[in-house]
Tab-separated table of N, CA and C in Angstrom:
chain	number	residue	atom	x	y	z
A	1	UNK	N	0.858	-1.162	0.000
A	1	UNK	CA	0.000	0.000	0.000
A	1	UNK	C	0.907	1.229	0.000
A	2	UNK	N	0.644	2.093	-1.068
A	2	UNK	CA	1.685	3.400	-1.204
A	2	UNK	C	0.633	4.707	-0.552
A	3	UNK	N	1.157	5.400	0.124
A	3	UNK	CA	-0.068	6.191	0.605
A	3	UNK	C	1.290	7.585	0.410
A	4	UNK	N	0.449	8.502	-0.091
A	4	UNK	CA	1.045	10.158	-0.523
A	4	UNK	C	0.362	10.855	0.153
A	5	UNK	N	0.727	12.279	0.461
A	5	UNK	CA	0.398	13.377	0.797
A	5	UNK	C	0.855	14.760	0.659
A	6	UNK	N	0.509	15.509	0.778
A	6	UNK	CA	0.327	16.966	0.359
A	6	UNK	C	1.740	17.511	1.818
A	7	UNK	N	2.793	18.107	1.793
A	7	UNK	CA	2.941	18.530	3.345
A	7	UNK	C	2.574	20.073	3.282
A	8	UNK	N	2.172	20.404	4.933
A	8	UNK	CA	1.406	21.692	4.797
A	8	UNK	C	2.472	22.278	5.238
A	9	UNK	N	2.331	24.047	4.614
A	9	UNK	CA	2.916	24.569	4.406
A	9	UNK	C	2.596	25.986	5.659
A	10	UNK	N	1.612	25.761	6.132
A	10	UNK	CA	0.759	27.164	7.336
A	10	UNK	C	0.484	26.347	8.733
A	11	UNK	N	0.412	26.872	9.979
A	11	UNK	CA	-0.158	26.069	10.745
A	11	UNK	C	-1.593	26.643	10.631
A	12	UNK	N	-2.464	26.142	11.441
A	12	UNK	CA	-4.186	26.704	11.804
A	12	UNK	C	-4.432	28.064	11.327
A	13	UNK	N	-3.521	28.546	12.114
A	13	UNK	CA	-3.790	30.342	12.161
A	13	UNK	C	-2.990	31.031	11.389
A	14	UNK	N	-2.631	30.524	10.262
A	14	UNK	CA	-2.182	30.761	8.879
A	14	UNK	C	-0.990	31.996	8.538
A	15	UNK	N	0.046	31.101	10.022
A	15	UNK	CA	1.511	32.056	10.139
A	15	UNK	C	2.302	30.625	9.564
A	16	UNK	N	3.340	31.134	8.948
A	16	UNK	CA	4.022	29.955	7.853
A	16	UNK	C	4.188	28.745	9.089
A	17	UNK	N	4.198	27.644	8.814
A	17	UNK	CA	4.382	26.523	9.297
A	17	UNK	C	6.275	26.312	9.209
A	18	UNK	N	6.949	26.400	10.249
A	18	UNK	CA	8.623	26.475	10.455
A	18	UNK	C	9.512	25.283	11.178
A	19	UNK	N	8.443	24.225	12.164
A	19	UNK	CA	9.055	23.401	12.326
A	19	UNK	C	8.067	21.939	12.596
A	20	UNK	N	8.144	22.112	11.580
A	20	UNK	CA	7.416	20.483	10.842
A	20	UNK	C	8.480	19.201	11.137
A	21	UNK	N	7.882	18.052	11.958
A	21	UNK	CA	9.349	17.249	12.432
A	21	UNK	C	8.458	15.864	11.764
A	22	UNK	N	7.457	16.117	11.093
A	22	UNK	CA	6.846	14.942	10.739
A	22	UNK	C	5.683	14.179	10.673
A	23	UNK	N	5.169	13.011	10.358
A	23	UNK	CA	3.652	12.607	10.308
A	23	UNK	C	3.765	11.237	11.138
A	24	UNK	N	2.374	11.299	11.435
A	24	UNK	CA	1.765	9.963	12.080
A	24	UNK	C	0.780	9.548	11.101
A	25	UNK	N	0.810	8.115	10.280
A	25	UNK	CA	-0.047	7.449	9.350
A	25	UNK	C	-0.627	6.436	11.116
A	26	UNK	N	-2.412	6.689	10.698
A	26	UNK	CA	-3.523	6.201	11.613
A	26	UNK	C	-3.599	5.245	10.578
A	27	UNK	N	-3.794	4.000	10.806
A	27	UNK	CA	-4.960	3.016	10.176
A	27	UNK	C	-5.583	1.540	11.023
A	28	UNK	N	-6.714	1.662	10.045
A	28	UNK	CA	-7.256	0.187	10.794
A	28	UNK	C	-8.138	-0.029	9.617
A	29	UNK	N	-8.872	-1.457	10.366
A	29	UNK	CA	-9.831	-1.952	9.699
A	29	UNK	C	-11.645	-1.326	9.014
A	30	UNK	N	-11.849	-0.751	10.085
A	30	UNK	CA	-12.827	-0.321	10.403
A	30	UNK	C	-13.105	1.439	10.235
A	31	UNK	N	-13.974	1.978	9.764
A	31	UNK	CA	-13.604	3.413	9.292
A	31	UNK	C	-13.906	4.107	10.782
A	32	UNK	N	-13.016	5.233	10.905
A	32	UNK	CA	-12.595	5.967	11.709
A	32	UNK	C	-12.495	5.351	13.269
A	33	UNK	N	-11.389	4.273	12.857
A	33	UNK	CA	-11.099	3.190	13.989
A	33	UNK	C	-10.376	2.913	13.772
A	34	UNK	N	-8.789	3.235	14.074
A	34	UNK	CA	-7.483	3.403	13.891
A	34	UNK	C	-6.552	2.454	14.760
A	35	UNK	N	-6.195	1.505	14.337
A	35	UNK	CA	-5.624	0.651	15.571
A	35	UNK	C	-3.865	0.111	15.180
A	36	UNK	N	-3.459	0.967	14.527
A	36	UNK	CA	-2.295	1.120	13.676
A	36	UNK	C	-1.551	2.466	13.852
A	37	UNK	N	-0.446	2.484	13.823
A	37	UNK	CA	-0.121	3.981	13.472
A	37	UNK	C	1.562	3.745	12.865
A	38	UNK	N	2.035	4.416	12.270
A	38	UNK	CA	3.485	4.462	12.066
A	38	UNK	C	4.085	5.839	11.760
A	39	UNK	N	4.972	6.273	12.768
A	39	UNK	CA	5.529	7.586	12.874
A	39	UNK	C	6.729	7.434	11.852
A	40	UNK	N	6.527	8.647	10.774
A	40	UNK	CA	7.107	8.605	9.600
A	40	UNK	C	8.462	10.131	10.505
A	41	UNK	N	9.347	10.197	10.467
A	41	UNK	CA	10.138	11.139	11.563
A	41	UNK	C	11.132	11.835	10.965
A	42	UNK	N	10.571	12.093	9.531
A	42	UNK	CA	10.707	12.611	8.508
A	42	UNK	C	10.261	13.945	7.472
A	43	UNK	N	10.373	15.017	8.055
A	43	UNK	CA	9.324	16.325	7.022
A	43	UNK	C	9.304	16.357	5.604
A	44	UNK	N	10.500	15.609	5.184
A	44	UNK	CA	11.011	15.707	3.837
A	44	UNK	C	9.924	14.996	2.940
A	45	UNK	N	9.474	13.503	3.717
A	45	UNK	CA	9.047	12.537	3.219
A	45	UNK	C	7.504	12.442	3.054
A	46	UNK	N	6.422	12.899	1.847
A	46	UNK	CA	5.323	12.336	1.853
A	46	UNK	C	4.602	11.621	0.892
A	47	UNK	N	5.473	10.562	1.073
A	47	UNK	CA	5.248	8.867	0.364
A	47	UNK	C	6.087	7.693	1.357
A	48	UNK	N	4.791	6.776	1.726
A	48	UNK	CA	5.189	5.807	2.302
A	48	UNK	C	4.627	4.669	2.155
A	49	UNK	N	5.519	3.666	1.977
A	49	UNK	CA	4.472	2.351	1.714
A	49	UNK	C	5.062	1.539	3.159
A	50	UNK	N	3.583	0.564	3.085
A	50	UNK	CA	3.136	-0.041	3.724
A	50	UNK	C	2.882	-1.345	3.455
A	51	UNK	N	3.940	-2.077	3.877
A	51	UNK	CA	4.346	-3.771	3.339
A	51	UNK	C	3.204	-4.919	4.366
A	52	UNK	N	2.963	-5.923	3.537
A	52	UNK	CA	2.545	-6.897	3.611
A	52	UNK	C	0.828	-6.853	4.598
A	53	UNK	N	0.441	-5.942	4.048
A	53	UNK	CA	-0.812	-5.668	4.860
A	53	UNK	C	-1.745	-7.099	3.954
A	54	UNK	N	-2.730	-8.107	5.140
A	54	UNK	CA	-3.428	-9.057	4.868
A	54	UNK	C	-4.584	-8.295	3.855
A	55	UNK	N	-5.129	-9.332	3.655
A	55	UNK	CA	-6.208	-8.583	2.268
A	55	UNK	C	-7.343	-7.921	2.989
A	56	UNK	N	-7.750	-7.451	2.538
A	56	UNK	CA	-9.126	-6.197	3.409
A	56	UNK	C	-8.898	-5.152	2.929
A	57	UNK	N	-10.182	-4.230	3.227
A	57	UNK	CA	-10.404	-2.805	3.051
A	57	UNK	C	-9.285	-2.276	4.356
A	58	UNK	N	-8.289	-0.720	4.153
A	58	UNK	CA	-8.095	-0.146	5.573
A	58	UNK	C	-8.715	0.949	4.991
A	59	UNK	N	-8.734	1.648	6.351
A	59	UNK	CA	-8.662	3.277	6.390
A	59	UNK	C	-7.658	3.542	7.028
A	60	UNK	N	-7.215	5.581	6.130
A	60	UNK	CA	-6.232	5.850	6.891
A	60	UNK	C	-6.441	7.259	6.896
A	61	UNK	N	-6.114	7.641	7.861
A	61	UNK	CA	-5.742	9.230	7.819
A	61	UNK	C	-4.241	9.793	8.339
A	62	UNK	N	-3.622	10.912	7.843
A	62	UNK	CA	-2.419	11.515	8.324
A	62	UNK	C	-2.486	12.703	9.120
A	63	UNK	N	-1.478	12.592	10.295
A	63	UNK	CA	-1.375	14.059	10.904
A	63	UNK	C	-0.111	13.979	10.475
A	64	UNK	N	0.496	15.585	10.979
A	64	UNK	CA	1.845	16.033	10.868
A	64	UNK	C	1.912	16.164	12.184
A	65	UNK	N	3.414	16.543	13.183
A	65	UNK	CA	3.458	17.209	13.633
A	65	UNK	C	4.967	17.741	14.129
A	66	UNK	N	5.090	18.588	15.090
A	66	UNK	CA	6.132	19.498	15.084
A	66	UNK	C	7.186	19.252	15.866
A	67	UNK	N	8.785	19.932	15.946
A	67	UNK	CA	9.311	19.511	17.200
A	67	UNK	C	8.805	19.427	18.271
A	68	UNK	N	7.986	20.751	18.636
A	68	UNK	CA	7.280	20.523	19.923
A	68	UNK	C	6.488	19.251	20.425
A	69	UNK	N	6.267	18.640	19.451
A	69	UNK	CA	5.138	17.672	19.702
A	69	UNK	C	4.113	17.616	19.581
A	70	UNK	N	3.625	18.942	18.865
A	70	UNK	CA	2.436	19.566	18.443
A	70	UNK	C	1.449	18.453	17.271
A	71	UNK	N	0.833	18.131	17.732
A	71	UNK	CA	0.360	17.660	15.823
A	71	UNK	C	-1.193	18.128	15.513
A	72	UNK	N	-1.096	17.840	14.636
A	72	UNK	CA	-2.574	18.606	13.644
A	72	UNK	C	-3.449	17.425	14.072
A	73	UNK	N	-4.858	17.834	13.442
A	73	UNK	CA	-6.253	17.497	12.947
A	73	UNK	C	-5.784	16.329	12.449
A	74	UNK	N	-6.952	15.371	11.979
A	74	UNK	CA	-6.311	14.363	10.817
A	74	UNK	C	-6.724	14.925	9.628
A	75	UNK	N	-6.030	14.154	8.969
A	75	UNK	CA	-6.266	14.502	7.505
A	75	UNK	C	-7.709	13.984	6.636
A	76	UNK	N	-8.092	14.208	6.069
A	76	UNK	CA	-9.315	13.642	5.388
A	76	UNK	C	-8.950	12.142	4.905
A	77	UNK	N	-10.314	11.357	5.536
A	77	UNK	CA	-9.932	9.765	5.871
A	77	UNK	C	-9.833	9.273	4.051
A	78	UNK	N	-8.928	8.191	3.939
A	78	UNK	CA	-8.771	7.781	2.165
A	78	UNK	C	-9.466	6.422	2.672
A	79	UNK	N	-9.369	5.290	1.648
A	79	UNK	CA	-9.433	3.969	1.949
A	79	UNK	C	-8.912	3.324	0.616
A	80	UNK	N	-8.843	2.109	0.960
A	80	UNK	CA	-8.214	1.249	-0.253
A	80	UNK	C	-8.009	-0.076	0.141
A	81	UNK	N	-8.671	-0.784	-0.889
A	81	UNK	CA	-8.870	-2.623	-0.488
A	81	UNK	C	-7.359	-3.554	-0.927
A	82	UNK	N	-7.021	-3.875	0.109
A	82	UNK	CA	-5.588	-5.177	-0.783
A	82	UNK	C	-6.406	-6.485	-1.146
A	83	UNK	N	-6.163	-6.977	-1.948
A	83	UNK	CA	-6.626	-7.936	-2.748
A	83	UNK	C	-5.669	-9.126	-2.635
């Protein structure tokens, strides 16, 4: 499973976004029921695959977040069946 994303460029209150330390990929089986996660610890990076997932529908959504430890909203949920 290859999952992409957009990285943001503002935080909330739309002052440039300066220390972006990275994303958390949510997923699970079940929609908006996340029982997965993998911290990508990387700003550079938004493409990641996701090896040997059993066959089923997941859902996933992405946050970013910051050195602080800050992280965002999720991202708008995707889905996609492995076969």
């Amino acid at each position: 499973m290859t999952l992409t994303w957009t990285a943001p460029t503002e935080n909330t209150n739309g002052s440039a976004l300066t220390d972006l330390a990275g994303y958390t990929i949510h997923y699970g089986t079940q929609s908006h029921v996340y029982t997965s996660t993998i911290d990508v610890e990387n700003a550079g990076l938004t493409t990641y695959v996701i090896s040997n997932l059993p066959a089923g529908t997941y859902f996933f959504v992405v946050t970013d977040f910051t050195n602080n430890g800050i992280s965002s909203a999720d991202s708008a949920q995707i889905s996609a069946t492995v076969r």
